[in-house]
Amino acid sequence: MSKTIKKVGVLTSGGDSPGMNAAIRSVVRTCAYHNIECIGIYRGYQGMIEGDFKEMGPRSVNNIVNKGGTILKSARSVEFRTPEGRKKAHENLLKAGVDALVVIGGDGSFTGGLIFNSEYDFPVMGIPGTIDNDIFGTSHTLGYDTALNTVVDCIDKIRDTASSHNRLFFVEVMGRDAGHIALNAGIGAGAEEILIPEEDLGLDRLLDSLQKSKASGKSSSIVVIAEGDKIGKNVFELKDYVEANLPEYDVRVSVLGHMQRGGSPSCFDRVLASRLGVKAVESLIEGKSNYMVGLKEDKVALTPLEQAIKGKSEIDRELLRVSDIMST
């Protein structure tokens, strides 16, 4: 029989993403709604080891739904990867009377939660927070929609310069192992080519595509590249290769970097965070553990944490076809 949940701890771990604060707010207020106490754990698992806790009530999360980043901060914890570190964390949770954890983060954070549960039978629920959208079991992770809008806005501005100077711009976006941002933002911003880790376009095809663009009368071009794309060692080497083989192009590189992870979350991310926070707490109350709450066909659904970690988030093949047609 599952134990009664009286106090829930909430933490954010790994990379920050817009929508994390909205999720914290949702967890805290859902706890209050069900007359459960809530504790904020600062700096992720490291804060759990150091006992960096703060009681949180409905008023302590006022005016954060619109803020990017995370008020609970985030930190990588090498110590939590050791049995000794996890033992300290467990002792601190027991001392504070915490019965269950809501972990907002990515697959690394979920892996930590899964190991912690296996060692101490401690109830854990995960909320996916990463702009890369690379977690299995949800169509959208927190921050992904906001990042897409940020990238499209940046590319729109870059296109103004590209058009004015007849230039080719390589725009590198985040996505170490997944091309979701590059593919969707590339289509949304009208990019001529999109390079993603899942599809090896090849240097020859890229050159061929750029030559066709030039021949068809395009005076400027935008190529969106996911940072994990395998064509070149990096975007600057790719620039050098294209300039060496297509000297008629004046090539520029823009690396968007961490601006994609910041900013006020979109309405979609705020609503998603609110839905996932409610489901996470209510699932713990129902005695569930070791699940991630996510979005499947616009319904909030549970996926076992192990599947969320090990499963692969697939790229939308139809979008690849749309991208090819749009670059004509």
Short mmCIF file of C-alpha atoms in Angstrom, two decimals:
data_model
loop_
_atom_site.label_atom_id
_atom_site.label_comp_id
_atom_site.label_asym_id
_atom_site.label_seq_id
_atom_site.Cartn_x
_atom_site.Cartn_y
_atom_site.Cartn_z
CA MET A 1 0.00 0.00 0.00
CA SER A 2 1.38 3.44 -0.94
CA LYS A 3 2.17 5.89 1.83
CA THR A 4 0.17 9.08 2.32
CA ILE A 5 1.89 12.10 0.81
CA LYS A 6 2.07 15.01 3.24
CA LYS A 7 4.99 17.06 1.93
CA VAL A 8 6.37 17.32 -1.62
CA GLY A 9 9.81 18.60 -2.60
CA VAL A 10 10.26 20.29 -5.98
CA LEU A 11 13.57 20.92 -7.76
CA THR A 12 14.88 22.04 -11.13
CA SER A 13 17.98 20.36 -12.49
CA GLY A 14 20.16 20.37 -15.61
CA GLY A 15 19.83 23.20 -18.12
CA ASP A 16 17.23 25.88 -17.42
CA SER A 17 14.33 26.40 -19.80
CA PRO A 18 11.45 28.89 -20.07
CA GLY A 19 8.40 27.45 -18.31
CA MET A 20 10.26 25.97 -15.34
CA ASN A 21 9.00 28.74 -13.05
CA ALA A 22 5.45 28.20 -14.26
CA ALA A 23 5.87 24.49 -13.42
CA ILE A 24 7.22 25.29 -9.93
CA ARG A 25 4.20 27.56 -9.40
CA SER A 26 1.86 24.80 -10.54
CA VAL A 27 3.41 22.20 -8.22
CA VAL A 28 3.30 24.55 -5.22
CA ARG A 29 -0.30 25.62 -5.78
CA THR A 30 -1.55 22.10 -6.52
CA CYS A 31 -0.01 21.01 -3.22
CA ALA A 32 -1.79 23.87 -1.46
CA TYR A 33 -5.07 22.98 -3.18
CA HIS A 34 -4.80 19.43 -1.78
CA ASN A 35 -3.63 20.61 1.66
CA ILE A 36 -0.12 19.22 1.18
CA GLU A 37 3.01 21.09 2.21
CA CYS A 38 5.62 21.94 -0.39
CA ILE A 39 9.35 22.57 -0.10
CA GLY A 40 11.50 24.20 -2.77
CA ILE A 41 14.90 22.55 -3.18
CA TYR A 42 17.51 25.03 -4.40
CA ARG A 43 20.26 24.14 -6.92
CA GLY A 44 18.87 20.74 -7.86
CA TYR A 45 20.38 17.59 -6.40
CA GLN A 46 23.32 19.54 -4.97
CA GLY A 47 20.89 21.55 -2.86
CA MET A 48 19.27 18.30 -1.75
CA ILE A 49 22.67 17.08 -0.48
CA GLU A 50 23.31 20.40 1.32
CA GLY A 51 19.77 20.75 2.73
CA ASP A 52 19.14 24.00 0.86
CA PHE A 53 15.36 23.92 1.34
CA LYS A 54 12.65 26.56 1.65
CA GLU A 55 8.98 26.16 2.54
CA MET A 56 6.80 27.36 -0.33
CA GLY A 57 3.16 28.40 -0.30
CA PRO A 58 0.78 29.86 -2.90
CA ARG A 59 1.98 33.43 -2.29
CA SER A 60 5.66 32.54 -2.56
CA VAL A 61 5.15 31.82 -6.26
CA ASN A 62 3.37 35.07 -7.12
CA ASN A 63 4.51 36.79 -10.32
CA ILE A 64 6.82 34.04 -11.58
CA VAL A 65 4.61 32.49 -14.30
CA ASN A 66 6.03 34.99 -16.81
CA LYS A 67 9.69 34.67 -15.83
CA GLY A 68 12.32 32.64 -17.71
CA GLY A 69 15.02 30.62 -15.96
CA THR A 70 14.27 29.04 -12.58
CA ILE A 71 13.85 30.73 -9.20
CA LEU A 72 15.08 27.49 -7.58
CA LYS A 73 18.34 27.70 -9.57
CA SER A 74 20.03 24.73 -11.18
CA ALA A 75 23.39 23.03 -10.69
CA ARG A 76 25.22 19.95 -11.87
CA SER A 77 25.95 17.66 -8.94
CA VAL A 78 28.91 15.29 -9.18
CA GLU A 79 28.35 14.33 -5.54
CA PHE A 80 24.81 13.06 -6.22
CA ARG A 81 26.32 10.48 -8.59
CA THR A 82 27.88 8.77 -5.57
CA PRO A 83 26.03 6.55 -3.05
CA GLU A 84 27.39 8.76 -0.26
CA GLY A 85 25.91 11.89 -1.86
CA ARG A 86 22.51 10.28 -2.35
CA LYS A 87 22.57 9.04 1.27
CA LYS A 88 23.10 12.63 2.50
CA ALA A 89 20.27 13.82 0.24
CA HIS A 90 17.92 11.14 1.59
CA GLU A 91 18.76 12.00 5.20
CA ASN A 92 18.03 15.68 4.54
CA LEU A 93 14.67 14.88 2.94
CA LEU A 94 13.67 12.71 5.90
CA LYS A 95 14.79 15.41 8.35
CA ALA A 96 12.62 17.94 6.50
CA GLY A 97 9.65 15.53 6.41
CA VAL A 98 9.55 15.36 2.60
CA ASP A 99 7.60 12.33 1.31
CA ALA A 100 7.96 12.69 -2.47
CA LEU A 101 9.88 14.54 -5.19
CA VAL A 102 8.90 16.38 -8.35
CA VAL A 103 11.96 16.70 -10.60
CA ILE A 104 11.80 19.29 -13.39
CA GLY A 105 14.58 18.66 -15.90
CA GLY A 106 15.89 16.41 -18.65
CA ASP A 107 17.03 12.80 -18.98
CA GLY A 108 20.07 13.29 -16.70
CA SER A 109 17.82 14.62 -13.94
CA PHE A 110 15.36 11.77 -14.47
CA THR A 111 18.19 9.22 -14.30
CA GLY A 112 19.21 10.67 -10.93
CA GLY A 113 15.62 10.44 -9.70
CA LEU A 114 15.28 6.84 -10.90
CA ILE A 115 18.46 5.72 -9.13
CA PHE A 116 17.42 7.56 -5.97
CA ASN A 117 14.04 5.79 -6.03
CA SER A 118 15.61 2.37 -6.56
CA GLU A 119 17.88 2.88 -3.53
CA TYR A 120 15.40 4.43 -1.11
CA ASP A 121 11.95 3.60 -2.51
CA PHE A 122 11.31 7.35 -2.57
CA PRO A 123 8.36 8.48 -4.78
CA VAL A 124 9.54 10.52 -7.79
CA MET A 125 7.67 12.23 -10.63
CA GLY A 126 9.38 13.94 -13.55
CA ILE A 127 8.37 17.02 -15.56
CA PRO A 128 10.32 17.42 -18.84
CA GLY A 129 12.11 20.78 -18.97
CA THR A 130 14.55 21.27 -21.85
CA ILE A 131 14.39 23.43 -24.97
CA ASP A 132 15.78 20.60 -27.15
CA ASN A 133 12.48 18.64 -27.06
CA ASP A 134 14.54 15.43 -27.05
CA ILE A 135 12.70 13.43 -24.37
CA PHE A 136 10.64 10.38 -25.27
CA GLY A 137 7.01 10.31 -24.12
CA THR A 138 5.98 13.91 -24.77
CA SER A 139 5.36 15.90 -27.94
CA HIS A 140 6.57 19.07 -26.19
CA THR A 141 9.05 19.70 -23.39
CA LEU A 142 8.92 22.89 -21.32
CA GLY A 143 10.73 25.72 -23.09
CA TYR A 144 10.69 24.20 -26.57
CA ASP A 145 7.88 26.39 -27.92
CA THR A 146 9.46 29.53 -26.44
CA ALA A 147 12.86 28.65 -27.93
CA LEU A 148 11.27 28.15 -31.36
CA ASN A 149 9.70 31.60 -31.24
CA THR A 150 12.99 33.16 -30.09
CA VAL A 151 14.92 31.49 -32.93
CA VAL A 152 12.37 32.48 -35.59
CA ASP A 153 12.48 36.08 -34.37
CA CYS A 154 16.29 36.10 -34.57
CA ILE A 155 16.34 34.56 -38.06
CA ASP A 156 13.79 37.13 -39.27
CA LYS A 157 16.20 39.87 -38.18
CA ILE A 158 19.21 38.12 -39.75
CA ARG A 159 17.29 37.78 -43.02
CA ASP A 160 16.92 41.56 -43.20
CA THR A 161 20.72 41.87 -43.20
CA ALA A 162 21.21 38.90 -45.55
CA SER A 163 18.82 40.42 -48.09
CA SER A 164 20.40 43.86 -47.85
CA HIS A 165 23.91 42.56 -48.53
CA ASN A 166 23.21 39.53 -50.77
CA ARG A 167 24.77 37.23 -48.20
CA LEU A 168 24.55 33.59 -47.19
CA PHE A 169 24.06 33.17 -43.44
CA PHE A 170 24.72 30.00 -41.48
CA VAL A 171 22.62 30.24 -38.31
CA GLU A 172 23.55 27.71 -35.63
CA VAL A 173 20.81 26.81 -33.16
CA MET A 174 20.83 24.53 -30.11
CA GLY A 175 20.23 20.81 -30.51
CA ARG A 176 23.23 18.69 -29.62
CA ASP A 177 21.57 15.38 -30.46
CA ALA A 178 18.19 16.47 -31.80
CA GLY A 179 17.16 18.68 -34.70
CA HIS A 180 13.67 19.65 -33.52
CA ILE A 181 14.52 23.34 -33.04
CA ALA A 182 16.42 23.61 -36.33
CA LEU A 183 13.75 21.83 -38.37
CA ASN A 184 10.71 23.65 -37.01
CA ALA A 185 12.32 27.09 -36.74
CA GLY A 186 13.91 26.63 -40.18
CA ILE A 187 10.52 25.97 -41.78
CA GLY A 188 8.91 28.77 -39.78
CA ALA A 189 11.58 31.28 -40.80
CA GLY A 190 11.76 30.16 -44.43
CA ALA A 191 15.32 28.78 -44.40
CA GLU A 192 16.72 27.54 -47.71
CA GLU A 193 18.42 24.55 -46.08
CA ILE A 194 18.18 22.89 -42.66
CA LEU A 195 20.98 20.68 -41.30
CA ILE A 196 20.12 18.34 -38.41
CA PRO A 197 21.87 15.42 -36.65
CA GLU A 198 19.17 12.93 -37.71
CA GLU A 199 19.76 13.50 -41.45
CA ASP A 200 23.20 13.50 -43.05
CA LEU A 201 22.66 15.91 -45.93
CA GLY A 202 26.27 15.65 -47.06
CA LEU A 203 28.55 18.42 -48.26
CA ASP A 204 27.96 17.75 -51.95
CA ARG A 205 24.21 18.04 -51.62
CA LEU A 206 24.56 21.24 -49.61
CA LEU A 207 26.75 22.79 -52.32
CA ASP A 208 24.35 21.60 -55.01
CA SER A 209 21.40 23.11 -53.16
CA LEU A 210 23.16 26.46 -52.71
CA GLN A 211 24.15 26.53 -56.41
CA LYS A 212 20.53 25.87 -57.41
CA SER A 213 19.35 28.65 -55.09
CA LYS A 214 21.78 31.06 -56.75
CA ALA A 215 20.78 29.93 -60.25
CA SER A 216 17.07 30.32 -59.45
CA GLY A 217 17.59 33.99 -58.65
CA LYS A 218 17.93 33.95 -54.86
CA SER A 219 20.33 36.72 -53.92
CA SER A 220 20.56 35.72 -50.26
CA SER A 221 20.09 32.49 -48.32
CA ILE A 222 19.65 31.30 -44.75
CA VAL A 223 20.91 27.85 -43.71
CA VAL A 224 19.82 26.73 -40.23
CA ILE A 225 22.18 24.28 -38.56
CA ALA A 226 21.59 22.28 -35.38
CA GLU A 227 24.76 22.38 -33.23
CA GLY A 228 24.95 18.56 -33.36
CA ASP A 229 24.83 18.33 -37.16
CA LYS A 230 27.46 15.95 -38.51
CA ILE A 231 28.32 17.56 -41.87
CA GLY A 232 31.23 19.69 -40.65
CA LYS A 233 33.32 19.62 -37.48
CA ASN A 234 31.72 22.97 -36.68
CA VAL A 235 29.79 25.73 -38.37
CA PHE A 236 32.92 27.82 -39.02
CA GLU A 237 34.65 24.97 -40.89
CA LEU A 238 31.47 24.59 -42.93
CA LYS A 239 31.62 28.29 -43.80
CA ASP A 240 35.24 27.94 -44.97
CA TYR A 241 34.37 24.90 -47.10
CA VAL A 242 31.46 26.65 -48.82
CA GLU A 243 33.51 29.80 -49.48
CA ALA A 244 36.33 27.69 -50.97
CA ASN A 245 33.94 25.86 -53.30
CA LEU A 246 31.41 28.61 -54.01
CA PRO A 247 33.46 31.84 -54.05
CA GLU A 248 30.47 33.78 -55.38
CA TYR A 249 28.90 33.52 -51.89
CA ASP A 250 29.70 36.01 -49.12
CA VAL A 251 29.19 33.78 -46.08
CA ARG A 252 28.49 34.88 -42.52
CA VAL A 253 27.96 32.82 -39.35
CA SER A 254 25.58 33.60 -36.50
CA VAL A 255 25.62 31.33 -33.42
CA LEU A 256 22.46 32.06 -31.43
CA GLY A 257 23.73 30.33 -28.30
CA HIS A 258 22.15 30.73 -24.88
CA MET A 259 19.70 33.46 -25.86
CA GLN A 260 17.52 30.53 -26.98
CA ARG A 261 17.23 29.32 -23.38
CA GLY A 262 16.18 32.66 -21.93
CA GLY A 263 13.21 34.96 -22.11
CA SER A 264 9.63 35.03 -20.97
CA PRO A 265 7.86 31.72 -21.69
CA SER A 266 5.23 31.61 -24.43
CA CYS A 267 1.57 31.16 -23.54
CA PHE A 268 1.83 27.55 -24.74
CA ASP A 269 4.71 26.81 -22.34
CA ARG A 270 2.92 28.50 -19.42
CA VAL A 271 -0.23 26.45 -19.98
CA LEU A 272 1.76 23.24 -20.51
CA ALA A 273 3.74 23.82 -17.31
CA SER A 274 0.53 24.40 -15.37
CA ARG A 275 -1.04 21.19 -16.71
CA LEU A 276 2.05 19.06 -16.06
CA GLY A 277 2.52 20.41 -12.52
CA VAL A 278 -1.05 19.51 -11.55
CA LYS A 279 -0.72 16.01 -13.02
CA ALA A 280 2.64 15.39 -11.30
CA VAL A 281 1.35 16.21 -7.80
CA GLU A 282 -1.99 14.45 -8.24
CA SER A 283 -0.23 11.33 -9.55
CA LEU A 284 1.93 11.25 -6.41
CA ILE A 285 -1.21 11.59 -4.28
CA GLU A 286 -2.66 8.59 -6.16
CA GLY A 287 0.39 6.55 -5.15
CA LYS A 288 2.17 6.61 -8.49
CA SER A 289 5.95 6.92 -8.77
CA ASN A 290 8.74 6.74 -11.36
CA TYR A 291 6.73 8.40 -14.11
CA MET A 292 7.23 11.43 -16.30
CA VAL A 293 4.21 13.59 -17.05
CA GLY A 294 4.09 14.65 -20.69
CA LEU A 295 1.87 15.66 -23.56
CA LYS A 296 0.58 13.01 -25.97
CA GLU A 297 -1.93 14.06 -28.64
CA ASP A 298 -2.67 17.15 -26.52
CA LYS A 299 -3.58 15.02 -23.48
CA VAL A 300 -1.46 14.90 -20.33
CA ALA A 301 -0.19 11.33 -19.97
CA LEU A 302 2.28 9.33 -17.91
CA THR A 303 5.38 7.60 -19.29
CA PRO A 304 7.59 5.39 -17.09
CA LEU A 305 10.78 7.33 -16.28
CA GLU A 306 12.93 4.48 -17.60
CA GLN A 307 11.19 4.71 -21.00
CA ALA A 308 11.49 8.49 -21.04
CA ILE A 309 15.25 8.16 -20.46
CA LYS A 310 15.95 5.27 -22.84
CA GLY A 311 13.41 6.02 -25.59
CA LYS A 312 14.36 8.12 -28.59
CA SER A 313 12.45 11.24 -29.54
CA GLU A 314 11.82 10.88 -33.28
CA ILE A 315 12.05 13.67 -35.81
CA ASP A 316 8.85 14.30 -37.82
CA ARG A 317 9.51 12.83 -41.28
CA GLU A 318 6.61 14.76 -42.77
CA LEU A 319 8.27 18.01 -41.70
CA LEU A 320 11.43 16.98 -43.51
CA ARG A 321 9.37 16.57 -46.69
CA VAL A 322 7.70 19.95 -46.13
CA SER A 323 11.13 21.50 -45.66
CA ASP A 324 12.36 20.09 -48.98
CA ILE A 325 9.30 21.42 -50.81
CA MET A 326 9.54 24.87 -49.19
CA SER A 327 13.20 25.27 -50.18
CA THR A 328 12.32 25.00 -53.89
#
